[in-house]
Structures are given as structure tokens and as C-alpha cells.
PDB file of C-alpha atoms in Angstrom:
ATOM      1  CA  MET A   1     -63.955 -36.351  26.615  1.00  0.00           C
ATOM      2  CA  ARG A   2     -60.729 -37.612  25.105  1.00  0.00           C
ATOM      3  CA  ALA A   3     -58.708 -40.397  26.690  1.00  0.00           C
ATOM      4  CA  SER A   4     -55.897 -39.450  29.072  1.00  0.00           C
ATOM      5  CA  LEU A   5     -52.881 -37.900  27.421  1.00  0.00           C
ATOM      6  CA  THR A   6     -50.437 -38.708  30.204  1.00  0.00           C
ATOM      7  CA  PRO A   7     -48.558 -41.823  29.072  1.00  0.00           C
ATOM      8  CA  LEU A   8     -45.270 -40.378  30.259  1.00  0.00           C
ATOM      9  CA  PHE A   9     -46.670 -39.520  33.664  1.00  0.00           C
ATOM     10  CA  VAL A  10     -48.497 -42.812  34.135  1.00  0.00           C
ATOM     11  CA  VAL A  11     -45.457 -44.877  33.165  1.00  0.00           C
ATOM     12  CA  ALA A  12     -43.280 -42.886  35.557  1.00  0.00           C
ATOM     13  CA  LEU A  13     -45.732 -43.500  38.390  1.00  0.00           C
ATOM     14  CA  LEU A  14     -45.863 -47.228  37.679  1.00  0.00           C
ATOM     15  CA  VAL A  15     -42.086 -47.529  37.607  1.00  0.00           C
ATOM     16  CA  ALA A  16     -41.716 -45.621  40.854  1.00  0.00           C
ATOM     17  CA  GLY A  17     -44.579 -47.330  42.674  1.00  0.00           C
ATOM     18  CA  CYS A  18     -44.199 -51.031  41.875  1.00  0.00           C
ATOM     19  CA  GLY A  19     -41.925 -53.290  43.883  1.00  0.00           C
ATOM     20  CA  THR A  20     -41.247 -56.966  43.255  1.00  0.00           C
ATOM     21  CA  SER A  21     -43.637 -59.608  44.572  1.00  0.00           C
ATOM     22  CA  GLN A  22     -40.983 -60.478  47.167  1.00  0.00           C
ATOM     23  CA  GLN A  23     -40.941 -56.890  48.417  1.00  0.00           C
ATOM     24  CA  ARG A  24     -44.725 -56.802  48.732  1.00  0.00           C
ATOM     25  CA  SER A  25     -44.710 -60.117  50.608  1.00  0.00           C
ATOM     26  CA  SER A  26     -42.095 -58.888  53.074  1.00  0.00           C
ATOM     27  CA  ALA A  27     -44.066 -55.752  53.762  1.00  0.00           C
ATOM     28  CA  THR A  28     -47.164 -57.827  54.570  1.00  0.00           C
ATOM     29  CA  GLU A  29     -45.286 -60.123  56.916  1.00  0.00           C
ATOM     30  CA  SER A  30     -43.713 -57.221  58.821  1.00  0.00           C
ATOM     31  CA  SER A  31     -47.067 -55.566  59.392  1.00  0.00           C
ATOM     32  CA  THR A  32     -48.391 -58.579  61.298  1.00  0.00           C
ATOM     33  CA  VAL A  33     -45.737 -58.370  64.041  1.00  0.00           C
ATOM     34  CA  GLU A  34     -44.992 -54.667  64.381  1.00  0.00           C
ATOM     35  CA  THR A  35     -48.199 -53.579  66.015  1.00  0.00           C
ATOM     36  CA  SER A  36     -46.431 -51.332  68.542  1.00  0.00           C
ATOM     37  CA  ALA A  37     -44.561 -49.604  65.731  1.00  0.00           C
ATOM     38  CA  GLU A  38     -47.848 -49.068  63.958  1.00  0.00           C
ATOM     39  CA  ALA A  39     -49.323 -47.492  67.069  1.00  0.00           C
ATOM     40  CA  SER A  40     -46.365 -45.135  67.337  1.00  0.00           C
ATOM     41  CA  ALA A  41     -46.633 -44.248  63.653  1.00  0.00           C
ATOM     42  CA  LYS A  42     -50.222 -43.120  64.139  1.00  0.00           C
ATOM     43  CA  THR A  43     -49.037 -40.356  66.450  1.00  0.00           C
ATOM     44  CA  ALA A  44     -45.857 -39.510  64.510  1.00  0.00           C
ATOM     45  CA  PRO A  45     -45.845 -36.264  62.511  1.00  0.00           C
ATOM     46  CA  SER A  46     -46.460 -36.531  58.764  1.00  0.00           C
ATOM     47  CA  PRO A  47     -43.369 -36.294  56.586  1.00  0.00           C
ATOM     48  CA  PRO A  48     -42.747 -32.830  55.171  1.00  0.00           C
ATOM     49  CA  GLN A  49     -44.363 -32.167  51.806  1.00  0.00           C
ATOM     50  CA  ASP A  50     -42.112 -31.924  48.796  1.00  0.00           C
ATOM     51  CA  PRO A  51     -41.670 -28.146  48.336  1.00  0.00           C
ATOM     52  CA  GLU A  52     -41.798 -28.632  44.580  1.00  0.00           C
ATOM     53  CA  ASP A  53     -45.217 -30.295  44.847  1.00  0.00           C
ATOM     54  CA  GLN A  54     -47.269 -27.649  46.642  1.00  0.00           C
ATOM     55  CA  GLY A  55     -49.070 -26.132  43.689  1.00  0.00           C
ATOM     56  CA  GLY A  56     -51.207 -27.145  40.753  1.00  0.00           C
ATOM     57  CA  MET A  57     -52.746 -25.996  37.516  1.00  0.00           C
ATOM     58  CA  THR A  58     -56.069 -24.190  37.542  1.00  0.00           C
ATOM     59  CA  PHE A  59     -58.143 -22.929  34.629  1.00  0.00           C
ATOM     60  CA  VAL A  60     -60.460 -20.067  33.741  1.00  0.00           C
ATOM     61  CA  TYR A  61     -62.412 -19.098  30.633  1.00  0.00           C
ATOM     62  CA  GLU A  62     -62.524 -15.337  30.203  1.00  0.00           C
ATOM     63  CA  ASP A  63     -65.248 -13.548  28.251  1.00  0.00           C
ATOM     64  CA  ALA A  64     -65.151 -13.166  24.472  1.00  0.00           C
ATOM     65  CA  THR A  65     -66.695 -10.494  22.253  1.00  0.00           C
ATOM     66  CA  SER A  66     -65.278 -10.867  18.723  1.00  0.00           C
ATOM     67  CA  PRO A  67     -66.774 -13.498  16.369  1.00  0.00           C
ATOM     68  CA  GLU A  68     -63.479 -15.422  16.192  1.00  0.00           C
ATOM     69  CA  ALA A  69     -63.002 -15.445  19.956  1.00  0.00           C
ATOM     70  CA  ILE A  70     -66.628 -16.407  20.610  1.00  0.00           C
ATOM     71  CA  SER A  71     -66.297 -19.305  18.173  1.00  0.00           C
ATOM     72  CA  GLY A  72     -63.054 -20.549  19.736  1.00  0.00           C
ATOM     73  CA  ARG A  73     -64.359 -20.170  23.285  1.00  0.00           C
ATOM     74  CA  LYS A  74     -67.541 -22.081  22.470  1.00  0.00           C
ATOM     75  CA  LEU A  75     -65.610 -25.012  21.031  1.00  0.00           C
ATOM     76  CA  MET A  76     -63.080 -24.969  23.855  1.00  0.00           C
ATOM     77  CA  GLN A  77     -65.741 -24.971  26.573  1.00  0.00           C
ATOM     78  CA  ARG A  78     -67.938 -27.515  24.810  1.00  0.00           C
ATOM     79  CA  ASP A  79     -65.059 -30.004  24.902  1.00  0.00           C
ATOM     80  CA  GLY A  80     -63.937 -29.079  28.426  1.00  0.00           C
ATOM     81  CA  LEU A  81     -60.468 -28.478  27.013  1.00  0.00           C
ATOM     82  CA  LEU A  82     -58.863 -26.364  29.729  1.00  0.00           C
ATOM     83  CA  GLU A  83     -60.119 -28.424  32.661  1.00  0.00           C
ATOM     84  CA  PHE A  84     -58.926 -31.572  30.889  1.00  0.00           C
ATOM     85  CA  LEU A  85     -55.447 -30.142  30.285  1.00  0.00           C
ATOM     86  CA  ALA A  86     -55.125 -28.783  33.831  1.00  0.00           C
ATOM     87  CA  ALA A  87     -56.087 -32.142  35.334  1.00  0.00           C
ATOM     88  CA  ASP A  88     -53.660 -33.896  33.000  1.00  0.00           C
ATOM     89  CA  ALA A  89     -50.724 -31.764  34.145  1.00  0.00           C
ATOM     90  CA  ASN A  90     -51.695 -32.085  37.809  1.00  0.00           C
ATOM     91  CA  GLU A  91     -51.740 -35.855  37.525  1.00  0.00           C
ATOM     92  CA  GLY A  92     -48.140 -36.067  36.464  1.00  0.00           C
ATOM     93  CA  LEU A  93     -46.087 -32.990  37.334  1.00  0.00           C
ATOM     94  CA  LYS A  94     -44.845 -31.604  40.622  1.00  0.00           C
ATOM     95  CA  LEU A  95     -45.727 -27.917  40.509  1.00  0.00           C
ATOM     96  CA  PRO A  96     -44.263 -25.472  43.036  1.00  0.00           C
ATOM     97  CA  TYR A  97     -47.157 -23.002  42.997  1.00  0.00           C
ATOM     98  CA  GLU A  98     -50.544 -22.362  41.431  1.00  0.00           C
ATOM     99  CA  ILE A  99     -50.308 -22.001  37.648  1.00  0.00           C
ATOM    100  CA  PRO A 100     -53.447 -20.826  35.828  1.00  0.00           C
ATOM    101  CA  ILE A 101     -54.351 -21.739  32.261  1.00  0.00           C
ATOM    102  CA  VAL A 102     -56.335 -18.781  30.962  1.00  0.00           C
ATOM    103  CA  GLY A 103     -58.556 -19.010  27.906  1.00  0.00           C
ATOM    104  CA  MET A 104     -58.929 -15.478  26.596  1.00  0.00           C
ATOM    105  CA  GLN A 105     -59.583 -13.188  23.670  1.00  0.00           C
ATOM    106  CA  CYS A 106     -56.236 -11.942  22.350  1.00  0.00           C
ATOM    107  CA  ASP A 107     -57.372 -10.402  19.039  1.00  0.00           C
ATOM    108  CA  GLN A 108     -54.843 -12.663  17.342  1.00  0.00           C
ATOM    109  CA  ALA A 109     -54.211 -16.395  17.034  1.00  0.00           C
ATOM    110  CA  ASN A 110     -51.661 -17.203  19.716  1.00  0.00           C
ATOM    111  CA  ALA A 111     -50.797 -19.143  22.855  1.00  0.00           C
ATOM    112  CA  PHE A 112     -47.975 -18.342  25.249  1.00  0.00           C
ATOM    113  CA  TRP A 113     -46.372 -18.908  28.633  1.00  0.00           C
ATOM    114  CA  SER A 114     -45.722 -15.767  30.701  1.00  0.00           C
ATOM    115  CA  PRO A 115     -42.777 -16.243  33.127  1.00  0.00           C
ATOM    116  CA  SER A 116     -43.485 -12.941  34.897  1.00  0.00           C
ATOM    117  CA  ARG A 117     -47.149 -13.822  35.530  1.00  0.00           C
ATOM    118  CA  ARG A 118     -46.547 -17.572  35.939  1.00  0.00           C
ATOM    119  CA  THR A 119     -49.537 -18.137  33.689  1.00  0.00           C
ATOM    120  CA  MET A 120     -50.276 -19.961  30.445  1.00  0.00           C
ATOM    121  CA  PHE A 121     -52.550 -18.174  27.997  1.00  0.00           C
ATOM    122  CA  ILE A 122     -54.511 -19.971  25.274  1.00  0.00           C
ATOM    123  CA  CYS A 123     -56.139 -17.538  22.857  1.00  0.00           C
ATOM    124  CA  TYR A 124     -59.606 -18.400  21.613  1.00  0.00           C
ATOM    125  CA  GLU A 125     -58.618 -17.136  18.168  1.00  0.00           C
ATOM    126  CA  ASP A 126     -55.904 -19.804  17.955  1.00  0.00           C
ATOM    127  CA  LEU A 127     -58.495 -22.569  18.058  1.00  0.00           C
ATOM    128  CA  ASP A 128     -60.800 -20.743  15.661  1.00  0.00           C
ATOM    129  CA  LEU A 129     -58.015 -20.253  13.085  1.00  0.00           C
ATOM    130  CA  ALA A 130     -57.032 -23.916  13.340  1.00  0.00           C
ATOM    131  CA  ARG A 131     -60.616 -24.886  12.633  1.00  0.00           C
ATOM    132  CA  GLN A 132     -60.700 -22.583   9.591  1.00  0.00           C
ATOM    133  CA  ILE A 133     -57.530 -24.240   8.279  1.00  0.00           C
ATOM    134  CA  PHE A 134     -59.042 -27.716   8.546  1.00  0.00           C
ATOM    135  CA  VAL A 135     -62.368 -26.610   7.051  1.00  0.00           C
ATOM    136  CA  LYS A 136     -60.480 -25.192   4.056  1.00  0.00           C
ATOM    137  CA  ASP A 137     -58.504 -28.437   3.829  1.00  0.00           C
ATOM    138  CA  GLY A 138     -61.761 -30.399   3.559  1.00  0.00           C
ATOM    139  CA  ASP A 139     -61.253 -32.247   6.838  1.00  0.00           C
ATOM    140  CA  ALA A 140     -64.065 -34.644   7.754  1.00  0.00           C
ATOM    141  CA  ASP A 141     -64.086 -33.414  11.368  1.00  0.00           C
ATOM    142  CA  PRO A 142     -62.465 -29.962  11.550  1.00  0.00           C
ATOM    143  CA  ASP A 143     -63.532 -29.475  15.180  1.00  0.00           C
ATOM    144  CA  LYS A 144     -61.648 -32.572  16.330  1.00  0.00           C
ATOM    145  CA  ALA A 145     -58.567 -31.730  14.270  1.00  0.00           C
ATOM    146  CA  ALA A 146     -58.543 -28.185  15.650  1.00  0.00           C
ATOM    147  CA  LEU A 147     -58.873 -29.418  19.234  1.00  0.00           C
ATOM    148  CA  ASN A 148     -56.006 -31.844  18.590  1.00  0.00           C
ATOM    149  CA  THR A 149     -53.771 -28.956  17.566  1.00  0.00           C
ATOM    150  CA  GLU A 150     -54.698 -27.057  20.719  1.00  0.00           C
ATOM    151  CA  VAL A 151     -53.771 -30.068  22.870  1.00  0.00           C
ATOM    152  CA  ALA A 152     -50.380 -30.184  21.125  1.00  0.00           C
ATOM    153  CA  THR A 153     -50.074 -26.411  21.537  1.00  0.00           C
ATOM    154  CA  PHE A 154     -50.654 -26.806  25.275  1.00  0.00           C
ATOM    155  CA  TYR A 155     -47.785 -29.293  25.537  1.00  0.00           C
ATOM    156  CA  HIS A 156     -45.608 -26.959  23.476  1.00  0.00           C
ATOM    157  CA  GLU A 157     -46.271 -24.178  25.984  1.00  0.00           C
ATOM    158  CA  LEU A 158     -45.738 -26.688  28.786  1.00  0.00           C
ATOM    159  CA  GLY A 159     -42.236 -27.057  27.372  1.00  0.00           C
ATOM    160  CA  HIS A 160     -41.588 -23.337  27.845  1.00  0.00           C
ATOM    161  CA  MET A 161     -43.108 -23.546  31.319  1.00  0.00           C
ATOM    162  CA  ALA A 162     -40.969 -26.539  32.331  1.00  0.00           C
ATOM    163  CA  ILE A 163     -37.767 -24.862  31.134  1.00  0.00           C
ATOM    164  CA  ASP A 164     -38.674 -21.817  33.204  1.00  0.00           C
ATOM    165  CA  ILE A 165     -39.976 -23.229  36.495  1.00  0.00           C
ATOM    166  CA  TYR A 166     -37.562 -26.190  36.693  1.00  0.00           C
ATOM    167  CA  HIS A 167     -34.577 -24.227  35.334  1.00  0.00           C
ATOM    168  CA  LEU A 168     -33.949 -26.867  32.680  1.00  0.00           C
ATOM    169  CA  PRO A 169     -31.087 -26.518  30.198  1.00  0.00           C
ATOM    170  CA  ALA A 170     -32.160 -25.968  26.603  1.00  0.00           C
ATOM    171  CA  THR A 171     -29.298 -26.418  24.173  1.00  0.00           C
ATOM    172  CA  GLY A 172     -31.005 -25.068  21.103  1.00  0.00           C
ATOM    173  CA  ARG A 173     -33.738 -22.725  19.939  1.00  0.00           C
ATOM    174  CA  GLU A 174     -36.337 -22.909  22.696  1.00  0.00           C
ATOM    175  CA  GLU A 175     -39.281 -22.982  20.280  1.00  0.00           C
ATOM    176  CA  ASP A 176     -37.874 -26.143  18.685  1.00  0.00           C
ATOM    177  CA  VAL A 177     -37.291 -27.655  22.115  1.00  0.00           C
ATOM    178  CA  ALA A 178     -40.907 -26.944  23.075  1.00  0.00           C
ATOM    179  CA  ASP A 179     -42.112 -28.709  19.919  1.00  0.00           C
ATOM    180  CA  GLN A 180     -39.992 -31.675  20.995  1.00  0.00           C
ATOM    181  CA  LEU A 181     -41.716 -31.903  24.377  1.00  0.00           C
ATOM    182  CA  ALA A 182     -45.161 -31.846  22.781  1.00  0.00           C
ATOM    183  CA  ALA A 183     -44.200 -34.715  20.489  1.00  0.00           C
ATOM    184  CA  PHE A 184     -42.391 -36.605  23.258  1.00  0.00           C
ATOM    185  CA  ILE A 185     -45.414 -36.637  25.572  1.00  0.00           C
ATOM    186  CA  LEU A 186     -47.919 -37.539  22.871  1.00  0.00           C
ATOM    187  CA  LEU A 187     -45.785 -40.265  21.291  1.00  0.00           C
ATOM    188  CA  GLN A 188     -45.023 -42.338  24.372  1.00  0.00           C
ATOM    189  CA  PRO A 189     -46.342 -45.940  24.225  1.00  0.00           C
ATOM    190  CA  ASP A 190     -49.252 -47.108  26.348  1.00  0.00           C
ATOM    191  CA  ASP A 191     -49.039 -50.024  28.797  1.00  0.00           C
ATOM    192  CA  ASP A 192     -49.205 -52.486  25.890  1.00  0.00           C
ATOM    193  CA  GLY A 193     -46.090 -50.960  24.339  1.00  0.00           C
ATOM    194  CA  LYS A 194     -48.032 -49.484  21.405  1.00  0.00           C
ATOM    195  CA  LEU A 195     -48.678 -45.893  20.473  1.00  0.00           C
ATOM    196  CA  ASP A 196     -52.203 -44.535  20.822  1.00  0.00           C
ATOM    197  CA  PRO A 197     -53.426 -43.795  17.252  1.00  0.00           C
ATOM    198  CA  ASP A 198     -55.382 -40.772  18.511  1.00  0.00           C
ATOM    199  CA  LYS A 199     -52.241 -39.247  19.984  1.00  0.00           C
ATOM    200  CA  VAL A 200     -50.289 -39.933  16.804  1.00  0.00           C
ATOM    201  CA  GLN A 201     -53.071 -38.165  14.932  1.00  0.00           C
ATOM    202  CA  THR A 202     -52.770 -35.233  17.319  1.00  0.00           C
ATOM    203  CA  VAL A 203     -49.111 -34.810  16.319  1.00  0.00           C
ATOM    204  CA  VAL A 204     -50.006 -35.223  12.636  1.00  0.00           C
ATOM    205  CA  ASP A 205     -52.789 -32.628  12.924  1.00  0.00           C
ATOM    206  CA  PHE A 206     -50.310 -30.263  14.589  1.00  0.00           C
ATOM    207  CA  SER A 207     -48.028 -30.684  11.564  1.00  0.00           C
ATOM    208  CA  ARG A 208     -50.972 -30.063   9.220  1.00  0.00           C
ATOM    209  CA  GLU A 209     -51.690 -26.804  10.989  1.00  0.00           C
ATOM    210  CA  PHE A 210     -48.203 -25.541  10.132  1.00  0.00           C
ATOM    211  CA  ASP A 211     -48.808 -26.596   6.544  1.00  0.00           C
ATOM    212  CA  GLY A 212     -51.930 -24.436   6.653  1.00  0.00           C
ATOM    213  CA  TYR A 213     -50.000 -21.479   8.045  1.00  0.00           C
ATOM    214  CA  ALA A 214     -47.477 -21.799   5.213  1.00  0.00           C
ATOM    215  CA  ALA A 215     -50.281 -21.877   2.642  1.00  0.00           C
ATOM    216  CA  MET A 216     -51.603 -18.594   4.037  1.00  0.00           C
ATOM    217  CA  ASN A 217     -48.341 -16.890   3.021  1.00  0.00           C
ATOM    218  CA  PRO A 218     -47.498 -18.118  -0.494  1.00  0.00           C
ATOM    219  CA  GLY A 219     -44.612 -16.810  -2.522  1.00  0.00           C
ATOM    220  CA  PRO A 220     -40.997 -16.090  -1.570  1.00  0.00           C
ATOM    221  CA  ILE A 221     -40.143 -16.294   2.127  1.00  0.00           C
ATOM    222  CA  PRO A 222     -39.236 -12.842   3.497  1.00  0.00           C
ATOM    223  CA  GLU A 223     -35.644 -12.629   4.709  1.00  0.00           C
ATOM    224  CA  GLU A 224     -36.667 -11.653   8.260  1.00  0.00           C
ATOM    225  CA  TYR A 225     -38.518 -14.954   8.687  1.00  0.00           C
ATOM    226  CA  PHE A 226     -35.172 -16.722   8.844  1.00  0.00           C
ATOM    227  CA  ALA A 227     -34.267 -14.641  11.912  1.00  0.00           C
ATOM    228  CA  ASP A 228     -37.446 -15.503  13.822  1.00  0.00           C
ATOM    229  CA  VAL A 229     -37.300 -17.375  17.124  1.00  0.00           C
ATOM    230  CA  HIS A 230     -39.510 -20.017  15.503  1.00  0.00           C
ATOM    231  CA  SER A 231     -38.377 -22.334  12.750  1.00  0.00           C
ATOM    232  CA  LEU A 232     -40.168 -21.938   9.437  1.00  0.00           C
ATOM    233  CA  ASP A 233     -43.663 -23.452   9.344  1.00  0.00           C
ATOM    234  CA  GLN A 234     -42.586 -26.083   6.820  1.00  0.00           C
ATOM    235  CA  THR A 235     -39.600 -27.058   8.987  1.00  0.00           C
ATOM    236  CA  ARG A 236     -41.812 -27.523  12.030  1.00  0.00           C
ATOM    237  CA  LYS A 237     -44.203 -29.617   9.935  1.00  0.00           C
ATOM    238  CA  TYR A 238     -41.452 -31.993   8.840  1.00  0.00           C
ATOM    239  CA  ASP A 239     -39.959 -32.185  12.333  1.00  0.00           C
ATOM    240  CA  LEU A 240     -43.290 -33.319  13.767  1.00  0.00           C
ATOM    241  CA  LEU A 241     -43.853 -35.852  10.994  1.00  0.00           C
ATOM    242  CA  CYS A 242     -40.333 -37.190  11.505  1.00  0.00           C
ATOM    243  CA  TRP A 243     -40.878 -37.720  15.221  1.00  0.00           C
ATOM    244  CA  ALA A 244     -44.270 -39.374  14.648  1.00  0.00           C
ATOM    245  CA  TYR A 245     -42.653 -41.731  12.146  1.00  0.00           C
ATOM    246  CA  GLY A 246     -39.560 -42.298  14.291  1.00  0.00           C
ATOM    247  CA  ALA A 247     -41.650 -43.245  17.325  1.00  0.00           C
ATOM    248  CA  ASP A 248     -42.984 -46.261  15.367  1.00  0.00           C
ATOM    249  CA  PRO A 249     -41.543 -46.652  11.844  1.00  0.00           C
ATOM    250  CA  VAL A 250     -43.595 -49.778  11.215  1.00  0.00           C
ATOM    251  CA  GLY A 251     -46.952 -48.625  12.565  1.00  0.00           C
ATOM    252  CA  ASN A 252     -46.601 -45.148  11.045  1.00  0.00           C
ATOM    253  CA  ALA A 253     -44.972 -46.198   7.772  1.00  0.00           C
ATOM    254  CA  GLU A 254     -47.688 -44.465   5.737  1.00  0.00           C
ATOM    255  CA  ILE A 255     -46.220 -41.096   6.732  1.00  0.00           C
ATOM    256  CA  VAL A 256     -43.352 -41.956   4.382  1.00  0.00           C
ATOM    257  CA  THR A 257     -45.069 -44.195   1.829  1.00  0.00           C
ATOM    258  CA  ASP A 258     -47.755 -41.621   1.060  1.00  0.00           C
ATOM    259  CA  GLY A 259     -45.106 -38.974   0.396  1.00  0.00           C
ATOM    260  CA  ARG A 260     -45.627 -36.705   3.379  1.00  0.00           C
ATOM    261  CA  LEU A 261     -42.090 -37.233   4.738  1.00  0.00           C
ATOM    262  CA  PRO A 262     -39.092 -37.598   2.396  1.00  0.00           C
ATOM    263  CA  GLN A 263     -37.236 -40.891   2.748  1.00  0.00           C
ATOM    264  CA  ARG A 264     -33.950 -39.032   3.149  1.00  0.00           C
ATOM    265  CA  ARG A 265     -35.189 -37.494   6.415  1.00  0.00           C
ATOM    266  CA  ALA A 266     -37.090 -40.594   7.485  1.00  0.00           C
ATOM    267  CA  ASP A 267     -33.941 -42.734   7.537  1.00  0.00           C
ATOM    268  CA  ARG A 268     -32.727 -40.954  10.681  1.00  0.00           C
ATOM    269  CA  CYS A 269     -36.041 -40.310  12.421  1.00  0.00           C
ATOM    270  CA  LYS A 270     -36.033 -43.304  14.766  1.00  0.00           C
ATOM    271  CA  GLN A 271     -32.599 -42.401  16.098  1.00  0.00           C
ATOM    272  CA  GLU A 272     -33.661 -38.766  16.330  1.00  0.00           C
ATOM    273  CA  PHE A 273     -36.795 -39.588  18.290  1.00  0.00           C
ATOM    274  CA  ASP A 274     -35.030 -42.054  20.612  1.00  0.00           C
ATOM    275  CA  ARG A 275     -32.347 -39.528  21.527  1.00  0.00           C
ATOM    276  CA  MET A 276     -34.894 -36.775  21.997  1.00  0.00           C
ATOM    277  CA  SER A 277     -37.022 -39.000  24.257  1.00  0.00           C
ATOM    278  CA  SER A 278     -34.036 -40.013  26.370  1.00  0.00           C
ATOM    279  CA  ALA A 279     -33.030 -36.394  26.833  1.00  0.00           C
ATOM    280  CA  TRP A 280     -36.514 -35.215  27.818  1.00  0.00           C
ATOM    281  CA  TYR A 281     -37.083 -38.079  30.224  1.00  0.00           C
ATOM    282  CA  THR A 282     -33.739 -37.368  31.900  1.00  0.00           C
ATOM    283  CA  LEU A 283     -34.687 -33.703  32.307  1.00  0.00           C
ATOM    284  CA  LEU A 284     -38.234 -34.273  33.546  1.00  0.00           C
ATOM    285  CA  GLU A 285     -37.839 -37.393  35.697  1.00  0.00           C
ATOM    286  CA  PRO A 286     -37.024 -35.496  38.950  1.00  0.00           C
ATOM    287  CA  HIS A 287     -40.178 -33.410  38.530  1.00  0.00           C
ATOM    288  CA  LEU A 288     -42.643 -36.253  37.944  1.00  0.00           C
ATOM    289  CA  LYS A 289     -44.995 -37.429  40.661  1.00  0.00           C
TER     290      LYS A 289
END
């Protein structure tokens, strides 16, 4: 099983839960003399539960019949992907009601949040197609790369979910905003102040998947693609690479030096990532446990 992907949530909990040493000392001293208050507290009613924190994410793997869906389901279940993602969200987010993550056969590569059904759907074919892309690209471990993209996809859909259930403002194309949340969560530093290389690789693999999608449709870009709710695959690729670089320009310098990200874009990526992170933390902070 992969390491926890909740740096944002863990940091928020630590900030909220840690007082100064003086505060902890005072609390200990008070407890030694307020025995009658303690006795009364034992019979006092429990404080009301936060109404926003009365739900949680659940998961279910539905059946699969097509070769692509069977392949994706097998890989997803083998890695325990949905249970891992559900537990990850439950650890950090206040959820107002039960929200299922459903792995299912969709007969197309896709993943989506349904506001009307209050459910996130992850299509088995999405994972299978990602694996095919990385196999074609000659990846040393296409299974791992494909699972990385599905983790990033989950956080993308979590962006749509958060905008919906928390009524968050989104001043821009929502698909781009959802990509931002995926990158924001994965590119937060650990307790030592450094990025987790595995999480950086998850963002990079997500960008590589969009490169693979673009390669599947060579030639001139049809005019209607420019009107789509999603940015072009190549644009999403460069956005993700920019944010990965901007989160740590020194540690991730090879993203620029090896030619994957043009220097002209890279020059502004740190500022771009910092502003994006500040905005997302401001929006999510009231909804973190």
C-alpha cells in the first residue's frame, strides 16, 4: 500500500491540535485541583456534533464484464485503491453525509462526480487506458504509473465534489480548478518541509497521461476542442508540470533542464503555485478536521 497522501490534512490537524508547552503545563496543573468539576463533566451531555462532520466516504467495486473493465478492476482491487482513497478523505475532510466512491464499468475511460447522486464514479476503463498509455511509452512499471494517475484523478474529482458540497467559489473553468486541487494536495510538503518524491511523481505521471491522450489524436486540433469544458490535453500537461516545478524549483529542477517545461513558463511557476496553494487552503480550511 502506498504511503498516506494527506499532507494537507495532517498539517492542518497538527496546527489546530498543538498548543504551546506553557498551555499544556497549565492544563495539567488545573486538572489536579478541579476534581469536582471533573465529576460534573462526567455527567454533562456531550457537545453537539459538527453538522458538517456527520458523514464519510465509502467504497464499492461493481462487477465488470468487458476485457478493459476486468483489467482495470483487477488492478484497482489488487492495490486496494478505493478503500485507500476513501480512508484518506475521511481522515482529513468533514463530510456532511455518506459519499460513495463507486468503481464501475462505464464502457469508456472516465471518472466523474455526480452532484445529483452525491457519488464519485471511477471507471475501470480509465485505469486500463492509463496502463496502455504507459506500456506504449515503455514505462518500467506501467501498473504503478497508471495507479498514480488514478490517485490524481480522484483528487481532481474531489475538487468538483468540494466545490459542490461546500458551495465554494470557483473563479475560472471548473475543470482547471479541479486540476489545481489535485496538484495542491499532492505537492504539499511533509513534516520535514520537503516534498514526497512519490507524490511529485504522481503529478508528473498525471501530466504524462495527458501527453498520451494528445498522442492518440495526432494532426490538427478540431475547432470544437477549443470550446470544451476541459483545457486541451497539452495545456493540462504543462499546467501540472509547472505546479510540480513551482512547488520546489530546486528539487524539481530537472523538469525544466530536461526540456519538459519551457523556461518561459517556468519563470512564473513558483509564484503561480504559491498563490494557488494559498487560495485552496483558504477555501478548504473551514472544512478540514
